Structures are given as C-alpha cells and as structure tokens.
Amino acid sequence: MSFDWLDIRQTPWGKATAPQWRYALRNSIAIILALYLGFILELDKPYWAMTSAAVVGFPTFGGVISKSLGRIAGSFIGAFASILIVGYSINEPWLFVFYMAMWLSICTYVASHFENNVAYAFALSGYTAAIISYGMVNTTDIHSLFSVAQARVCEVVLGIICAGVMMMILPSTSDGETLLSTLRNTQNRLLEHFKLLLQDEEQDQEHIGRSHHSMINQILSMNLLRIQAFWAHKQLRDQDPYLHHVLQQQLSITSSMSSLRRMLLNWPEAPKDLKDTMAELQVFLASSNINQYQLAKILAKIKPQDDHDYKYHAFWLRLREFCKVFLRTEKILQGLESGSATNVMQLGVTPKRSRVRRHTDSIEALLNATRTFLCLMLVSAFWIESHWDMGYGAAMLAGVGCVLFSTYPVAKPAILAQTNALIVLFVCCFFLKFGLMVQVSEFLQFAVILFVFLITAHLLRLQYPRQGAFWALMVVMLGSFMMITNPPSYDFQTYLNSGIGMLVGSILPIFAFGIIKPSSDRRKGLRVAKFLRMSMIYQLNERTKIDGREFESLVFDGINRLSQSQDRDTRIGLLRLGIVILNCHSIVDHLRRLSTQESQSVLAEVTHNLTAVFNNICIRQAYFQSHNWHFHYQQDEGVLTDALERIQVLAEQLARNGEMALAGLIWRLHCSLLPLQQIKLNEDVESLELSLN
C-alpha cells in the first residue's frame, strides 16, 4: 500500500510556491478582516463585505484598483435603481417583477455590449439591484429601503478597502514588470511569426492561421494589462501614450507581415538571393543592438537595380516600411524597459494616440437581454403563484446567473461549475453552521477554521486551473450560504428553504441558456464578416470618419472574436476576409496621403473597383437550411475576375508611364485581393441560395 498521499509535499500546502502563498494569504486575510470589521461596525449582513473582498481579490495591484472602481460604481448604480424600483412598486408584485426583469435585461445588454470595467460595472449594478430589491419583498416599511441600500453599499466598500489594504501589505508582482515583459515577449514572437509567414505555400496553412490568430490575440489582450498598469504606476501613467503607440505599431507590424507574404506568394520571378538576405535581416532584427545604419546596409543588398521592375520596388518599399516600424517600436520598448522617463522623452514628440475600437455584437447582446427578461418573468410568475417564502432567493440567483454568464464566451461550463460549487457549499455549510458555529462563542475560533478553508481553496484554485472556477465560486459564495448575520441566526428551516431557493435559482439559467442558446461560432463569424465588409465599404467613401489606426484595431478585434473557435471554416474564412480588408485599406490610405494629380485619379479607379468587389460579396445567414461557411459566403466570380484584370492592367499602364511607386501599390492591391479566389463554392450552392430567397 502506498502512503505517498501522507507526504506533506503532495498536499496543496506543500506544493505551493511563494507567489501562490502570498496570493492565498493576502486574499484570505482580506476576507476575514472584512468579516471582522463588519461585526465591529455592527452591519446587519457582514458576509456581503466578505463576499466583496473575495470578488476583487485580483492577482495584481492595478487589477484590484480597476476592478474595485467598477464594483463601487456598479454598487451605487444598482442601489439607486433598487430604491426607485422598490419605492414605486412595493405594493404591486407583478409591476415589481416586471421592473426588475427590465432592469436586469438592460444591465445584461450593456454588459454584453461592452468590455472590461464598463461591462463589469453594469453586470454588478444588475445583481446588486437584485440582491437589495428581492431581499425587500417581505418588507412593508418603505422608509427602511434607503437604510438597507446604504448598508449593502457600505458592506461592498468595506470589502474593497480590506482587499486594497492587504494588497499594499502583501503586494504581488508588479503590473509594470508584467506589461513590459509581455511586450518584449510579443516583440520576439513577431520575428518568429515573420519567419513562419515567409515560408512557401506548401507549408501547413492551418498552423499558419492559428499562429496568426494567436499573435493578434496576444497583442489585443495586452490592452487590459496596459489599463491595469495605468492605475498601478504613475510613471507608466505618464508614458501611457507610448505604451498605446507600441500596441498599435505591433498590430501594424502584423498587418505588414501578411502583406509581404501575399506579395511573395504571387511573385514567381523573385530574385533567388532574396531569401538569404531576408534570413540575415531576421537575425539582425532579433539582435539586441539594432540601428538604422546597419539596417540600411542590409536593405541596400536587395535594393532593386532595375527601375522598371515595379514588383521588386513594391516589395522592397513594403519591407523597408516594415523594418522602420519594427525599429521604432524596438527603440520605444527599450526606452520603457530602461525605467527612465528621460530615455523615453528622447524618442521625440509624443505619438498621436488613436482610440482602440472594438467590434460589438448588438444582436448577441439583445439575445442575452431577452433571455434574462424571460427567465426572470417565468421564475417570478412561479414564485408569485406558488406563494413560496424563499422564492425571491431563486429569482435573485437566477437573475444574477443570467446577467453574469451572458458575458462569458462559453456560458454552460461556468453555470455547471457554479451549480456544483453551490451543491457542495450547501452540504458543507450545513455541517459548518449547525455543527461547529453553533458551539463557537469567540470570533477568533471561527476565524481560524475559516482561514484554513480559504487558504486551501485559494491554493487549489491556483494549482488546478481546470477547477479554478469551481474553487473561486466556493470562496465567493461561501458568505451567502453561511449567512453570517449580526446577531448570528441558526434557524434550520430558514437555512434549508433559502438554500433550496438558491440551488433552484442556479439551475434555472441552465435551462434558460439551453432554450435560448447563444449564437454558434458560425453565426457570430457571419455577423462579424458582414460588419467588416460594410465597414470597408464605408471606408472607401471620400469622407471617412474612422482613423486608419482605429479601423485597423477594429478589424483585428473582429478577427480575434473567433480566435479560439473550433469551427475551422469560420475561423479561417473570417481571418482571410479580415486580412484582405486590412491590406486593401492600407493601400487606399496610402493613396489618400499622396497629393499628386496622378495618384488621385488612380485612387478614384481603385475605390471604384474595390467597392464593386466588396459589394459583390454576399454574406447571409441561413439558420435552418445550411451549416457550411461556403453556403453563406457567396460572390460572383465574374465581378472579382474583372476587377483583378482591371487592376493588373492599371499597374502595367502606370509602369509604362514611369509611375513605378504607384504601379507597385496597385500590384500590392492585386496580390491582396487574390485570397478571395480561394473561397470555392460547390455545385449545390446555387440551388440552395435560390431556395433561401
């Protein structure tokens, strides 16, 4: 018989590292401190302070500040909404449940429509209003409503303060160090990705597509790290324009690499020594000491000698632009890593800061809001008609679940994790409350037992990431099941009834998400593709309202929406369309910056052809007829072929007239549009499309 399980090194406490111990100690002490101060201040439900401290227990200091601000704002909005709703409908049950369902559906819509702190604040305002309002249904004194709302807000703020104090006493890793190390890692990965993209066509396209998605996702996810660093460090707050500029430049580098790849794949007469020089260039860019002089020497080796080879000129100019952007980004990054504000300021004028735009799926947000409204109305109808004492608990948790899980990329696993955690908590808290707490007369004795449980739960959450959601919910929902009130209450019937209500409320979202299912990756991809296509058509107008950098971030964010999707056709199809749009928009934007008469006439012809190509693309959703990307993505091959021929003729005509720079740009445009021909439709498409009309 093996007794390895008795070894202390095999336990969560023995396997924990120093950062894991610091994280577990910080959050556990903050939770117990919030509970203790709640008793000292004689708050009627101090466990809400305990829950608040658990929710904002973020690994980094900037994350705690950012999340705390969202939680405070959401708590105040939710408390104000609950005062209005209960104040106007306390004597009308059906009016009350209708107002609550409407408010939570509005919060669900806004939380699904936005990201980061805005989404968190509105999600919190929804279930704060649910907690306060549903808890007041048995109250006849309208004057106590303000006191209850005030107490809930005070408990939330108390938990946030405790979490912030413990973060100062036991600080975690620096947000600035994490951001700068991630930026450096991304810069290095860009070179690896550059080497992969310049391989031959025979290479694995699936691997290249996943690498491209991974690169885009890593750059966009750093925007959250930048926000956290903004709140945590004054120096990085002053340098925020440069950090923002680095992220935008890294997105531009990714776009430039895809453009270079398209040109190489459609340039069969490329010089044989080009690959050797490109390999030398990659080694040089990966070195720690790069400068413009050495870069110019390497680029001079492959500078085209024939003035009439416009393809070579176009590739060389695009490669030079890529190298300059990479060098500029590297210099800014080195200045930020030095930790000296002087080194950063020596880089020149503060770069222009364009807003990072995000694609918002309004249809999915409306679907989530509808689900929340219908679920709450149904559970409230059952509660009212059955006269269930604790029916408000089921309605409250159902509303919280619908609001909270609507913001999850995949809701069902999170809901199942919550249900499992609540079942385990229901059983464990029963023995803890009625077997131990009833015999404990000192807070210190109870705090020791609670401390051991919290430490163990936090360590298990870090050591087993797959069960992380389960242990996080165990910690967050512990106070709600323990119901540590002031003074303590040990009514078995109340505990059983409220526990059953909370379990029923946690199960109801499973049925709600099962009946009104979130959109599949295919439908989401179709909506994103349709939005990107319309945005590109809008950008081709003479008077554009979106800056080039903003449009670039918008397209990349749309591509990133399905980066983790298992639907290969949708993922690759959306990536291909997005890259085509980015490369075409880059050329149009470049032509607009030229002021010559010839460039303006070329721009007019280019926009005419591009408008015809993108208007020709038909992206439609056939909900019950088809489950294939090719069936939804339809285009007239004749229109695309004619546009490509006209663009090729224009490039050759410009080359004969000596306009090599413009001819190279038009050839780049021709190479950028060619991937649209890779979407092949089978023979059944035409008949299927006719059946859908």
Coordinates of C-alpha atoms in Angstrom, one line a residue, residues 255 259 318 321 535-549 551-552 579-596 598-614 647 650 661-662 664-670 672-673:
S255 CA -0.5 43.6 -41.0
S259 CA 1.1 41.9 -46.9
R318 CA 7.0 47.5 -48.1
E321 CA 8.4 50.2 -44.1
S535 CA -17.1 48.9 -42.6
M536 CA -14.7 48.5 -45.5
I537 CA -17.3 49.8 -48.0
Y538 CA -17.9 52.8 -45.7
Q539 CA -14.1 53.5 -45.5
L540 CA -14.0 53.6 -49.3
N541 CA -16.1 56.7 -49.3
E542 CA -14.4 60.0 -49.9
R543 CA -15.1 61.3 -46.4
T544 CA -14.2 58.7 -43.9
K545 CA -14.9 59.1 -40.2
I546 CA -12.6 56.4 -38.8
D547 CA -8.9 57.0 -38.5
G548 CA -6.7 54.4 -40.2
R549 CA -5.2 53.1 -36.9
F551 CA -10.0 50.9 -38.4
E552 CA -7.0 48.6 -38.1
I579 CA -6.5 40.3 -43.8
V580 CA -7.8 41.2 -47.3
I581 CA -9.6 44.2 -45.9
L582 CA -6.6 45.3 -43.9
N583 CA -4.2 45.1 -46.9
C584 CA -6.6 46.8 -49.2
H585 CA -7.4 49.6 -46.7
S586 CA -3.7 50.2 -46.2
I587 CA -3.2 50.8 -49.9
V588 CA -6.2 53.1 -50.1
D589 CA -5.0 55.0 -47.1
H590 CA -1.5 55.4 -48.7
L591 CA -3.0 56.7 -51.9
R592 CA -5.1 59.3 -50.0
R593 CA -1.9 60.7 -48.4
L594 CA -0.4 61.3 -51.8
S595 CA -1.2 64.7 -53.3
T596 CA -0.3 64.3 -56.9
E598 CA -2.0 61.1 -61.0
S599 CA -2.4 59.5 -57.5
Q600 CA -5.9 61.0 -57.1
S601 CA -7.1 59.6 -60.5
V602 CA -5.6 56.2 -59.5
L603 CA -7.4 56.4 -56.1
A604 CA -10.7 57.0 -57.9
E605 CA -10.3 54.0 -60.1
V606 CA -9.1 51.8 -57.1
T607 CA -12.0 52.8 -54.9
H608 CA -14.4 52.1 -57.8
N609 CA -13.1 48.6 -58.3
L610 CA -12.9 47.8 -54.5
T611 CA -16.4 49.0 -54.0
A612 CA -17.6 46.6 -56.8
V613 CA -15.7 43.7 -55.2
F614 CA -16.9 44.2 -51.7
I647 CA -6.2 46.4 -61.5
L650 CA -3.7 49.6 -64.4
A661 CA 5.7 53.7 -57.0
L662 CA 2.0 53.8 -57.9
G664 CA 3.9 48.9 -57.1
L665 CA 1.0 49.9 -54.9
I666 CA -1.6 48.7 -57.5
W667 CA 0.3 45.3 -57.8
R668 CA 0.2 45.0 -54.0
L669 CA -3.6 45.6 -54.2
H670 CA -3.8 42.8 -56.8
S672 CA -4.2 41.5 -51.6
L673 CA -7.4 40.6 -53.4

